Structure formats: C-alpha cells, structure tokens
mmCIF file of C-alpha atoms in Angstrom:
data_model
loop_
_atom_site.group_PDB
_atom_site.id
_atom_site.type_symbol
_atom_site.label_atom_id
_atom_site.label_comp_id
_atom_site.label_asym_id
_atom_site.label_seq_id
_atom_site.Cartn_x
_atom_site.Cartn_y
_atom_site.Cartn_z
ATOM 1 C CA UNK A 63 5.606 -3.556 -27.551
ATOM 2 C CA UNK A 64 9.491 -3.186 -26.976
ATOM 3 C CA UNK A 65 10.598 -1.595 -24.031
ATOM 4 C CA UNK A 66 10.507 1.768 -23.315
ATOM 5 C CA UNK A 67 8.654 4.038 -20.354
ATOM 6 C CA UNK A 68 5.035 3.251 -20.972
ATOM 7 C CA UNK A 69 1.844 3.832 -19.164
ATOM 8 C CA UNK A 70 -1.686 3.028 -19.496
ATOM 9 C CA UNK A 71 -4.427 5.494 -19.726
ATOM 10 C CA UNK A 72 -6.438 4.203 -18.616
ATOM 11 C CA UNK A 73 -22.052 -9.222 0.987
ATOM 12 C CA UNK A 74 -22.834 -10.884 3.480
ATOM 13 C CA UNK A 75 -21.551 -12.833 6.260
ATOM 14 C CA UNK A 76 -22.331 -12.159 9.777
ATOM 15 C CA UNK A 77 -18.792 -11.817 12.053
ATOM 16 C CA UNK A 78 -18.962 -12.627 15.837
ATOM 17 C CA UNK A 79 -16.864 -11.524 18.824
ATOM 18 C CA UNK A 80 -15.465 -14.247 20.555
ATOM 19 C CA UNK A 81 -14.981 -12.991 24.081
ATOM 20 C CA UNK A 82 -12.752 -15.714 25.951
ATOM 21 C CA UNK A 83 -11.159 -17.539 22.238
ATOM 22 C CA UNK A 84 -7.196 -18.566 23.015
ATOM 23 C CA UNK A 85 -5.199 -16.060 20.252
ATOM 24 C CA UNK A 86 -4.037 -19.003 17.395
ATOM 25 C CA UNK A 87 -4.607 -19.379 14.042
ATOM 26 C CA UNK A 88 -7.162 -18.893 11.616
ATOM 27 C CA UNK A 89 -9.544 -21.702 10.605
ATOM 28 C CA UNK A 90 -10.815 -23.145 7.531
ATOM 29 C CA UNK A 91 -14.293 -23.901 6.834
ATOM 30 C CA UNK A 92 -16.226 -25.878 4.171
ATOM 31 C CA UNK A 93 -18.476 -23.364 1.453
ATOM 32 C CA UNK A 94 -18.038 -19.496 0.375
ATOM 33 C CA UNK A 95 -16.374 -17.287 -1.480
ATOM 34 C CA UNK A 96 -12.855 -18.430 -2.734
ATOM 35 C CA UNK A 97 -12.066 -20.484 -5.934
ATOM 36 C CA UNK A 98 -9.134 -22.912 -5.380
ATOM 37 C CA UNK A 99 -6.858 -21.621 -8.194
ATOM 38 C CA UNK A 100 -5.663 -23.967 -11.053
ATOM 39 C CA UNK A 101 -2.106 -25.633 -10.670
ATOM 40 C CA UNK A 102 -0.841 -24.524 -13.204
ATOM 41 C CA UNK A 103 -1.962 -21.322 -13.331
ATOM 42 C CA UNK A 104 -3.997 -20.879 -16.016
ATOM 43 C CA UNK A 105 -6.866 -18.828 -15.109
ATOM 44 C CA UNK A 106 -9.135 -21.115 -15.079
ATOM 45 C CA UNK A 107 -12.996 -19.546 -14.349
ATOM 46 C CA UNK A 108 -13.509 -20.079 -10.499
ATOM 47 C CA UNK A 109 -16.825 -21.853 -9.670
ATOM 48 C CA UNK A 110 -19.888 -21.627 -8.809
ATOM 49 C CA UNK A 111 -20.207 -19.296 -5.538
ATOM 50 C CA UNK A 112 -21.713 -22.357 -3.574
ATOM 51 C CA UNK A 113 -19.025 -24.854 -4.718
ATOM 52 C CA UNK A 114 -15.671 -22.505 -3.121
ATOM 53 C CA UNK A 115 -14.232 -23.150 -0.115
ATOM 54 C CA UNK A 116 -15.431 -20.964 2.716
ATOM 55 C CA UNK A 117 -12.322 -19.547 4.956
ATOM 56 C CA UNK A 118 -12.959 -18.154 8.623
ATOM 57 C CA UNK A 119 -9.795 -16.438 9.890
ATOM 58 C CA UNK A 120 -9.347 -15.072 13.242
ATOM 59 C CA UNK A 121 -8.806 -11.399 14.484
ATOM 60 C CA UNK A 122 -7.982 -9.023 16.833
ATOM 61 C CA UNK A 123 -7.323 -5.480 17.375
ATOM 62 C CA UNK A 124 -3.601 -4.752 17.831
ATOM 63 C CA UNK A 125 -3.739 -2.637 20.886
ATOM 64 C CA UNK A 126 -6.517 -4.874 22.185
ATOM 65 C CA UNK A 127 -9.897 -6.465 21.977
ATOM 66 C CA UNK A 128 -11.908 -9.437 22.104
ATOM 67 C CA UNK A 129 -11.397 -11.973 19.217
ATOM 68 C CA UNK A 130 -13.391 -11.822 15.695
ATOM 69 C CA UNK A 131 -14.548 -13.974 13.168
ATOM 70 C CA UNK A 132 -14.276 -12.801 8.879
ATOM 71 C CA UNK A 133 -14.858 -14.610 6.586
ATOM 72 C CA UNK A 134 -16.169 -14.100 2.491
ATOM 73 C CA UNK A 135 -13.566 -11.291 1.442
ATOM 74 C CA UNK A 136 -11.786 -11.220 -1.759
ATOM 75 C CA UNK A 137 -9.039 -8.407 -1.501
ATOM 76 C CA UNK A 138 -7.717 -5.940 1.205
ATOM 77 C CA UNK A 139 -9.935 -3.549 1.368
ATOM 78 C CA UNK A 140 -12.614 -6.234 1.213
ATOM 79 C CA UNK A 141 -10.996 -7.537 4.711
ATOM 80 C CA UNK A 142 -10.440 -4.144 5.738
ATOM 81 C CA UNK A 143 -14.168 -3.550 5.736
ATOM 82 C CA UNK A 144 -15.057 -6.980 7.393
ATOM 83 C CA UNK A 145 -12.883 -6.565 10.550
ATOM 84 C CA UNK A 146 -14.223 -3.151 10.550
ATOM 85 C CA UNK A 147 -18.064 -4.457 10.704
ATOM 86 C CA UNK A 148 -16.620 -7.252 13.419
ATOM 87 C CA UNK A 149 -15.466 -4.726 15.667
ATOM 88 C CA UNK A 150 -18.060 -2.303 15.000
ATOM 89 C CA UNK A 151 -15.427 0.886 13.649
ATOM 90 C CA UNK A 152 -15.368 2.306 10.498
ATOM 91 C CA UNK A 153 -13.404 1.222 7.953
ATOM 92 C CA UNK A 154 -11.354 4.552 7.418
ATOM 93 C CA UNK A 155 -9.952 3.706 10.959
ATOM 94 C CA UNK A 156 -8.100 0.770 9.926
ATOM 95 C CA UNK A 157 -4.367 1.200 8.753
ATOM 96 C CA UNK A 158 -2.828 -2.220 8.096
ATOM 97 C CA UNK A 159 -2.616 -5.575 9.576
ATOM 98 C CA UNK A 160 0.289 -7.911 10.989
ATOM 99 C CA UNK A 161 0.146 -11.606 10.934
ATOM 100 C CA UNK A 162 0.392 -13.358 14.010
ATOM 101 C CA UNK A 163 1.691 -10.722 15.989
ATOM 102 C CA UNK A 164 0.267 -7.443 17.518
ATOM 103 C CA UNK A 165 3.577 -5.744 17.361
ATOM 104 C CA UNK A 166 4.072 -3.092 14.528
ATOM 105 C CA UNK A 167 6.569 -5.640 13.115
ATOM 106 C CA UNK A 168 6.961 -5.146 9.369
ATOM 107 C CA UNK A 169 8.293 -8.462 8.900
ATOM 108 C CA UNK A 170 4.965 -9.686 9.553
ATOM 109 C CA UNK A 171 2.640 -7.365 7.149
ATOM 110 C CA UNK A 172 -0.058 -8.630 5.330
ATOM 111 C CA UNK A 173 0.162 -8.170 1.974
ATOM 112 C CA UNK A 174 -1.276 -10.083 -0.991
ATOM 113 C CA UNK A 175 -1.166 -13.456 0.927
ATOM 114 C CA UNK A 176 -2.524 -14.766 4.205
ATOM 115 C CA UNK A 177 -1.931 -18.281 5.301
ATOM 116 C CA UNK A 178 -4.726 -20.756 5.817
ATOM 117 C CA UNK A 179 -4.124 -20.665 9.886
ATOM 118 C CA UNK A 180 -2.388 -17.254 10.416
ATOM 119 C CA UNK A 181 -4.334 -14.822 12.966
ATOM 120 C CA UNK A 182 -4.913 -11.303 11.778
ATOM 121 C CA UNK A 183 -4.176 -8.519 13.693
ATOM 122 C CA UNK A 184 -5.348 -5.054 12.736
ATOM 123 C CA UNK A 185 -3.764 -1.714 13.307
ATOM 124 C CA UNK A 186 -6.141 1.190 13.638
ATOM 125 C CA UNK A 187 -5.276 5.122 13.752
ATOM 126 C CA UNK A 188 -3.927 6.346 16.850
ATOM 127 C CA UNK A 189 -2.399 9.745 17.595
ATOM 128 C CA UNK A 190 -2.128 12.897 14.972
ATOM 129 C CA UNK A 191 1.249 14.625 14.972
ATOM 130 C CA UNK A 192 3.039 17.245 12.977
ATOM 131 C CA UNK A 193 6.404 17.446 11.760
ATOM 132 C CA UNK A 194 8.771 19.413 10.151
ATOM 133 C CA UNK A 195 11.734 17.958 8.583
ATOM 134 C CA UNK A 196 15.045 19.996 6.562
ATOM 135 C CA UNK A 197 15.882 17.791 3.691
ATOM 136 C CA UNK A 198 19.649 18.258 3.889
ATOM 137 C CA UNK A 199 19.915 15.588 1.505
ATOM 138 C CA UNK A 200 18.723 14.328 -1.153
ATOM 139 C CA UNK A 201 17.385 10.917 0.322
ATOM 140 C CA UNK A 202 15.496 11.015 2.877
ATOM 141 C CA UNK A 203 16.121 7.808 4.180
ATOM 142 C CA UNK A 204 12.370 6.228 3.923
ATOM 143 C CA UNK A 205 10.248 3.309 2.440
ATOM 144 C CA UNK A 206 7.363 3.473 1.635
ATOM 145 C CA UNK A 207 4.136 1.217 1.664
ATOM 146 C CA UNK A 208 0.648 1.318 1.184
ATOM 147 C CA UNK A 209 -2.077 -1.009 2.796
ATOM 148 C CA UNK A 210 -4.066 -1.550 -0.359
ATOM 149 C CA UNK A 211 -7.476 0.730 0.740
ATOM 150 C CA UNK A 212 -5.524 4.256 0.006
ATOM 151 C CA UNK A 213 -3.278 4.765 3.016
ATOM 152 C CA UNK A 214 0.479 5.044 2.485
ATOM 153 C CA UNK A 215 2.958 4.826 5.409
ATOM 154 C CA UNK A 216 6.348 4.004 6.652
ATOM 155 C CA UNK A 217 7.757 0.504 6.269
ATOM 156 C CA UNK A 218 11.252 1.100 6.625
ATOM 157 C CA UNK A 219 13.371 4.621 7.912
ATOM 158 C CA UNK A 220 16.719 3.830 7.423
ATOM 159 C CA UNK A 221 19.667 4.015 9.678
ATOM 160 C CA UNK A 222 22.188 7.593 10.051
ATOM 161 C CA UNK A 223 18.860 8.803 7.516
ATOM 162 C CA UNK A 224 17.557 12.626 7.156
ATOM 163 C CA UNK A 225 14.438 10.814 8.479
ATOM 164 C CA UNK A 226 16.164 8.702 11.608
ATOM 165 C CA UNK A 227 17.043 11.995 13.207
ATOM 166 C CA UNK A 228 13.825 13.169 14.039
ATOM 167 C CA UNK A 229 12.865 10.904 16.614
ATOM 168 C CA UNK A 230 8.849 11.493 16.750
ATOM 169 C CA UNK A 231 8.515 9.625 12.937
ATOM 170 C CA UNK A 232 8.428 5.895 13.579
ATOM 171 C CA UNK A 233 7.725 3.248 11.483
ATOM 172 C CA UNK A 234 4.630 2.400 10.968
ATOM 173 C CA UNK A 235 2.821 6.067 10.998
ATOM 174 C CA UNK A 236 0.289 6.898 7.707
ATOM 175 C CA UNK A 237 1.421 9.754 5.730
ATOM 176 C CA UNK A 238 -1.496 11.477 5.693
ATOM 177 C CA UNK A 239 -0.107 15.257 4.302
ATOM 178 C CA UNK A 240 2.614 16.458 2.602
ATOM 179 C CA UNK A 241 2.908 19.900 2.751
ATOM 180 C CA UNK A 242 -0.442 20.759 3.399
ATOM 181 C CA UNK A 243 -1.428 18.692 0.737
ATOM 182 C CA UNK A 244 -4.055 15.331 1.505
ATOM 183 C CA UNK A 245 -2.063 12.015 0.091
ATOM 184 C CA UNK A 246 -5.002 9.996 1.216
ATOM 185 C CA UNK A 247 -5.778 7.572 -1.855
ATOM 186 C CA UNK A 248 -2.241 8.202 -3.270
ATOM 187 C CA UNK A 249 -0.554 4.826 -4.379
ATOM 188 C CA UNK A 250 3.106 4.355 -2.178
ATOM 189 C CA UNK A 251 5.297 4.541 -5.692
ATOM 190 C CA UNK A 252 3.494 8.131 -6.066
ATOM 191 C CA UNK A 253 3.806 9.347 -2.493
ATOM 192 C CA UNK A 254 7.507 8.402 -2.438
ATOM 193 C CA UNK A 255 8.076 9.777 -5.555
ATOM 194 C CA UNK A 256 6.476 13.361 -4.236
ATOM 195 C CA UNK A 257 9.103 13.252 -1.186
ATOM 196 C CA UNK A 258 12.243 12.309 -3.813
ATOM 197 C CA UNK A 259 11.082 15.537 -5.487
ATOM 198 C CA UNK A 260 11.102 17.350 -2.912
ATOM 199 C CA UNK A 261 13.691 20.262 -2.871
ATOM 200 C CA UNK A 262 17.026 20.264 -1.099
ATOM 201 C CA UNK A 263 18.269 22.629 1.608
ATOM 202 C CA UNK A 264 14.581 23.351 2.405
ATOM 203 C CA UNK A 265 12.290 22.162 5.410
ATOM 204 C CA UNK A 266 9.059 20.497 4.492
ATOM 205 C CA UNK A 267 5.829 19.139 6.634
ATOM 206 C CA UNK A 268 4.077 15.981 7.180
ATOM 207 C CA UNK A 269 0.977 15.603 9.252
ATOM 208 C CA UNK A 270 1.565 11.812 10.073
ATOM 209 C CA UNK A 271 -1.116 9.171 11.933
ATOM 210 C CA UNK A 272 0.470 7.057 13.872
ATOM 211 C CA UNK A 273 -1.067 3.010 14.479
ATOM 212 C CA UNK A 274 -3.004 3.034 18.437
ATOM 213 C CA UNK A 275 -0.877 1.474 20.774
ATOM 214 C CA UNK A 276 -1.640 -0.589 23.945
ATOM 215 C CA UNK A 277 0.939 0.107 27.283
ATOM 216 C CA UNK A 278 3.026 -2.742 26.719
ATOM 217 C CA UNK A 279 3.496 -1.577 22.715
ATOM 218 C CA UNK A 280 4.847 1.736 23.794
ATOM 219 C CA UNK A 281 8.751 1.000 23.210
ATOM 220 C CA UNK A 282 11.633 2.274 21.437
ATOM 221 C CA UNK A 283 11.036 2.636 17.349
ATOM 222 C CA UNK A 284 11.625 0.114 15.005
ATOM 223 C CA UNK A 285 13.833 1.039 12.297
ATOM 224 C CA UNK A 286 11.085 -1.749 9.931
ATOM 225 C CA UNK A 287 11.997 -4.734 8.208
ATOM 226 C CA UNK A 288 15.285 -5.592 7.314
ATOM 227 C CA UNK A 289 15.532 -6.157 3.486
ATOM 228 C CA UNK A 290 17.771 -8.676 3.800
ATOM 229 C CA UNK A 291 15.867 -10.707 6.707
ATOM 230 C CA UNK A 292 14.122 -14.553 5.595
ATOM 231 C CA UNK A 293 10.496 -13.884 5.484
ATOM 232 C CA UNK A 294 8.130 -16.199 4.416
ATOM 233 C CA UNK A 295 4.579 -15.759 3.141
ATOM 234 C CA UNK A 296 2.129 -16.812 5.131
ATOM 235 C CA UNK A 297 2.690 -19.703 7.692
ATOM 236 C CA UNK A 298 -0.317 -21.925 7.407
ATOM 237 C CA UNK A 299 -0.552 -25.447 5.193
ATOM 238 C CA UNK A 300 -1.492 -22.740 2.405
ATOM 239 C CA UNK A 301 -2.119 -19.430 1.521
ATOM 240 C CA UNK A 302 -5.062 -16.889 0.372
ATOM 241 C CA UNK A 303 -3.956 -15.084 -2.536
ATOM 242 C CA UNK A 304 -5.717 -11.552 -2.222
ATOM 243 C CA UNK A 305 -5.939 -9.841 -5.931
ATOM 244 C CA UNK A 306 -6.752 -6.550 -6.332
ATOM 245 C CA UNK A 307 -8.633 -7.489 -9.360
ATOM 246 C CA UNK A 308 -10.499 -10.578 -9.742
ATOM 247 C CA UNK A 309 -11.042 -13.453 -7.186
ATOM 248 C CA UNK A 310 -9.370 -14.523 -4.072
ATOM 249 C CA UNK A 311 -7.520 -17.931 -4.364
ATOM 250 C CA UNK A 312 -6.509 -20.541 -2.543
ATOM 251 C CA UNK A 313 -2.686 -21.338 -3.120
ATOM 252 C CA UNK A 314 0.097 -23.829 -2.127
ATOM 253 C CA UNK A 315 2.412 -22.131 -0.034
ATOM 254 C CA UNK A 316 5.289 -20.237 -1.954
ATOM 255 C CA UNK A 317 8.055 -22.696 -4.028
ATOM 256 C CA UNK A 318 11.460 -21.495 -3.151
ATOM 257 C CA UNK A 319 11.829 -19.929 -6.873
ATOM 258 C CA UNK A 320 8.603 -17.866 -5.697
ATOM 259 C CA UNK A 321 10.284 -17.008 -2.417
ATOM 260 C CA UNK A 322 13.531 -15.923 -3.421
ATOM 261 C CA UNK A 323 12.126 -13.704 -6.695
ATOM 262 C CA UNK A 324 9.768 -12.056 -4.993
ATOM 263 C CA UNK A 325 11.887 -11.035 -1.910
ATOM 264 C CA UNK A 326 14.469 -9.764 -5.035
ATOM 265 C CA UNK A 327 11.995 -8.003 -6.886
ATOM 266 C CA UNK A 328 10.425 -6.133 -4.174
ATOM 267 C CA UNK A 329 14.617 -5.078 -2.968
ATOM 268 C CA UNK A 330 14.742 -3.816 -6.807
ATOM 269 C CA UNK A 331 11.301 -1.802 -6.019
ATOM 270 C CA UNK A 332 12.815 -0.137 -2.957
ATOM 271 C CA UNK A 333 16.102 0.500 -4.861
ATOM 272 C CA UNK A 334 14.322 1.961 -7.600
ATOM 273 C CA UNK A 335 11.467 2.799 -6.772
ATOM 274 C CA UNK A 336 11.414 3.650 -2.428
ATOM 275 C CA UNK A 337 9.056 1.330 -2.143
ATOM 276 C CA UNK A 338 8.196 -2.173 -0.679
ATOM 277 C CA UNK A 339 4.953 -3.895 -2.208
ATOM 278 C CA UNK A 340 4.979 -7.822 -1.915
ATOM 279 C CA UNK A 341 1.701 -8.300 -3.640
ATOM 280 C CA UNK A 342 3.172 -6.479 -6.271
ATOM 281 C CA UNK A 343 6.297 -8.249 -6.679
ATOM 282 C CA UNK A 344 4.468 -11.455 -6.816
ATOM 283 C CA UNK A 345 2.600 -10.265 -9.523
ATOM 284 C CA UNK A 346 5.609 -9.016 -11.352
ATOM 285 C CA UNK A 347 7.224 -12.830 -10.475
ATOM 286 C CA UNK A 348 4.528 -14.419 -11.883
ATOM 287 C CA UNK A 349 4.002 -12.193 -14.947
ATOM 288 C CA UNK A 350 7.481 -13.031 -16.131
ATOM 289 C CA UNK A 351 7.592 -16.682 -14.940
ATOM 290 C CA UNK A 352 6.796 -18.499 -18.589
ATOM 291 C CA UNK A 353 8.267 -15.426 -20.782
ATOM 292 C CA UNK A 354 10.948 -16.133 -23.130
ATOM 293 C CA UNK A 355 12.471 -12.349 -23.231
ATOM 294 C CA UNK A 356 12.653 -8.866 -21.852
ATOM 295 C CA UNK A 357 10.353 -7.690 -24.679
ATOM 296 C CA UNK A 358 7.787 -9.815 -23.732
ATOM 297 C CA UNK A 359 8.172 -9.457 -20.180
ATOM 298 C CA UNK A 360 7.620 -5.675 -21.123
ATOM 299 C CA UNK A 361 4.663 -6.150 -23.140
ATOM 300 C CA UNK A 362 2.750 -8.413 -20.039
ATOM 301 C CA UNK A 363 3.444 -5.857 -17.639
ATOM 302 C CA UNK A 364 2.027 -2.838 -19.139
ATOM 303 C CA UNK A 365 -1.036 -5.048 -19.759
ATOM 304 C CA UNK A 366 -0.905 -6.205 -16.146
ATOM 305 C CA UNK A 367 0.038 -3.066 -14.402
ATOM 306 C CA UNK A 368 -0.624 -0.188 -17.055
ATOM 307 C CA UNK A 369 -0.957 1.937 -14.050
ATOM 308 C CA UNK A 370 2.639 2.112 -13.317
ATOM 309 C CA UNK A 371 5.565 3.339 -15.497
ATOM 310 C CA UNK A 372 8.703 1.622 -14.776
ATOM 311 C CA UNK A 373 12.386 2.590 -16.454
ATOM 312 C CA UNK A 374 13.522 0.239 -19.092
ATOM 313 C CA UNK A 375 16.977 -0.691 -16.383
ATOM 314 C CA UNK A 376 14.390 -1.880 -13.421
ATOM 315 C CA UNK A 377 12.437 -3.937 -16.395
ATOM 316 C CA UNK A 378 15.583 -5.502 -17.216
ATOM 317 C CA UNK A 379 16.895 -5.811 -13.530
ATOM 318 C CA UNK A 380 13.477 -7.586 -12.690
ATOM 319 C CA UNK A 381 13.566 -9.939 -15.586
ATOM 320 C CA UNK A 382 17.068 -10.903 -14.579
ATOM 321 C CA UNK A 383 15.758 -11.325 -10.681
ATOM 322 C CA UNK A 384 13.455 -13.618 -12.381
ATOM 323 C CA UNK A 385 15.553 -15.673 -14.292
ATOM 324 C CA UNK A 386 18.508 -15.907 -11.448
ATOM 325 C CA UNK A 387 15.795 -17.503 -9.051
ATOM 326 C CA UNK A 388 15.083 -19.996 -11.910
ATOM 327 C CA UNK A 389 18.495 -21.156 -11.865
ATOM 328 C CA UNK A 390 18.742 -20.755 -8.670
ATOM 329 C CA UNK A 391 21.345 -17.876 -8.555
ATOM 330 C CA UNK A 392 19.522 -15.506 -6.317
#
C-alpha cells in the first residue's frame, strides 16, 4: 500500500511479601513463562510453557511497603495485575511503575522493557484534584503517556507552558476527565489529541489523580524527562521485552542503532504526535529495521499498528530516524 493516512478497522503463580529483603535488583529463575526470542528476530514459535525461562523480579510500592515477589507475566497490564495480587490492592489502583527508583522520575518509566535485575517500583493513585485551565494558546505545553492498562497521564509539562503556570498539575498525575468527560481507557495519542483540539481563548477542566506520595516524596514538581537526556533501557545483563500482543521475550540489551532510533522516534512522536511511548517506538524501530523503502515501511506499519493513523511527513521522518541510526548519523 503506498503511503497515505490509513487506519485499520479493525494464571498462576503465588507472590510473597518479603518483609526485611535489602531493595536491589530483580532475580532470575530457572522455568515459566517467557520464550527466549530468536537472534535474529524471526518469530520463531516460543516453546513449550515448561521449557521458558522463569523470571522473579522484585517490587515495592513507591510511597512504601514491604518487598514482593512476580513472576509469570507477559505484558503490562499482566504485571500490573500481579503486583496488585502481591500487595493485596486492586489493580485499578495502580498507575505506572519506575525502575529502580521510587521517585516519580520519568527517566526511569517502565515501558516495553524491564531489565533482567532492575527492581520495580509501582505508583498507585493518590489524591483527586480539580482544575481549571484558560488555553491562551494553542499548545498547552504537555506530553502525554499512557501506562499500557488504560490510564493516560503527564510525562512531560514543559517549561514558560500554558500548563507550567498552574502550579497544582505535576508530572506524573492520570488524566482521568476532560471536561466532564471519563478518558479512562483512552490511548495517550487520543487523549492528547482531544486537548490540541481544544478551543482557544476558553478555560477548560481536568479532574486529575495524582501518584500517592510518602513524606520524603513531597518536593517541588518535576518538569519530566528531558527529551534530550541518555536513557538506557533497562539496566540488567538483559532485558524482558513486554508485547502487547503475543509473548514476553527475553532480549540482549539494546545495540546502540536500537538506542539511538528509538530515543529519535519517540522525539518525532512527541513532535508530532504530544506523545512519548517507548514500547512503541521500538516497535516502529524494529518494523522498519530490514525494509528497503518508505512504501514498505508504510505497508508494515499499518499491518503492525492499524490502530493508529500517522501523516505521510512523520512516516517519512521515522523512516529517515531509522536509516540515520543505521549509518550512524543520529
């Protein structure tokens, strides 16, 4: 298909508390339920449930709690749900996770990859608030994210912003309304396209959730992650790739090609887009590794992500992201 705007119409491991457990990194084990991916990619079937490696990571809760054990997950929500059961909340509660740090640091988000010995530390809802903000500009001055399960929320308000001005929105907090109107289940590409749209001149509301804090966490508010900033995937001798369709696999950790075109790709997804989605710009990285031209790129994408419609300039920008960190341009 050449380019163009398209779009597609389209348990059971027991978890322990560990009461007294020094905070380090995750562990791995030796059976369960992750295929070790092929090396070159191919696809190759995974095997046999009892033949995959079995992976125990370590958790706590970011404002504070004993340490947990999860293990047999294959995506986010799947983990979501575990540290959930380990800590005996529901899963609705949780917002996101950081890796090795209990600060709301979005540096250190978990996305699509975890690293064999990284600790996990989730983020559940805290305090409700209400806001009303004038858009008296067009931008508003925010980034958004989404932590895989349906929740979308702030990665990144930026600096002299609409947004920055009104202190009580930090980063961090779930959008949770928008105008009255529930966003809960609404992908981050959709929820930041709703506040683009917004009208000028006007004031609008958000009903906002912000992550629980412990005493020490309550501090000044981040203004996110720098775009520009080195951050690395993961920090262990390898990674888990969480999919949101199909297996989780186990992975060498990033090349530098993968590094540097999927931190460019997801700064082309927040210029275009107002949004920042690492899993998703691996994806998009490793769609477009072995293609030969923008057509083709095209073609694998809307049979890889038919759910999104992206403009013929950010296909084109992406597949030149691509081929820069080949030659190693980027």
């Amino acid at each position: 298909m050449p380019l163009g705007p398209w779009r597609k119409k389209n348990k059971s491991t027991k978890e322990h508390l560990v009461e007294n457990e020094e905070v380090g990194g995750g562990h791995a084990g030796a059976t369960g339920s992750v295929a070790k991916s092929a090396v070159n990619g191919a696809g190759l079937p995974p095997p046999p449930a009892n033949l995959r490696p079995k992976l125990v990571f370590h958790t706590q809760l970011a404002h504070g709690s004993p340490t947990g054990r999860i293990e047999g997950f294959s995506n986010v929500k799947e983990l979501y749900g575990k540290i959930a059961e380990a800590f005996n909340i529901s899963p609705p509660e949780m917002l996101f996770c950081t890796l090795n740090t209990h600060k709301i640091d979005m540096d250190k988000l978990l996305g699509g990859q975890i690293g064999l010995e990284d600790f996990i530390f989730a983020h559940i809802k805290g305090i409700r608030k209400e806001v009303e903000v004038h858009k008296s500009e067009d931008a508003l001055g925010l980034t958004i994210t989404d932590n895989g399960a349906g929740y979308a929320f702030i990665k990144r308000i930026k600096e002299g912003s609409v947004v920055d001005g009104v202190k009580v929105i930090s980063v961090g907090d779930h959008v949770e309304c928008i105008n009255g109107h529930n966003i809960v289940g609404t992908r981050h590409y959709e929820v930041a396209r709703m506040l683009k749209e917004l009208p000028r001149d006007k004031a609008f509301t958000l009903k906002l959730v912000e992550p629980m804090k412990a005493f020490e966490m309550l501090e000044p508010r981040s203004k996110g992650a720098k775009p520009a900033g080195d951050n690395k995937i993961g920090t262990g001798r390898g990674t888990l790739r969480l999919r949101s369709k199909g297996p989780a696999t186990v992975e060498d950790e990033p090349t530098e090609f993968e590094e540097k075109a999927v931190k460019k790709v997801d700064d082309l997804l927040e210029s275009y887009m107002g949004i920042r989605d690492t899993e998703l710009a691996a994806t998009m990285v490793e769609v477009g590794r072995d293609k030969k031209n923008p057509d083709e790129f095209a073609m694998a994408l809307d049979e890889t992500l038919g759910d999104f419609a992206f403009p013929d300039e950010f296909v084109f920008d992406v597949w030149g992201a691509i081929g820069d960190a080949k030659q190693g341009r980027v």
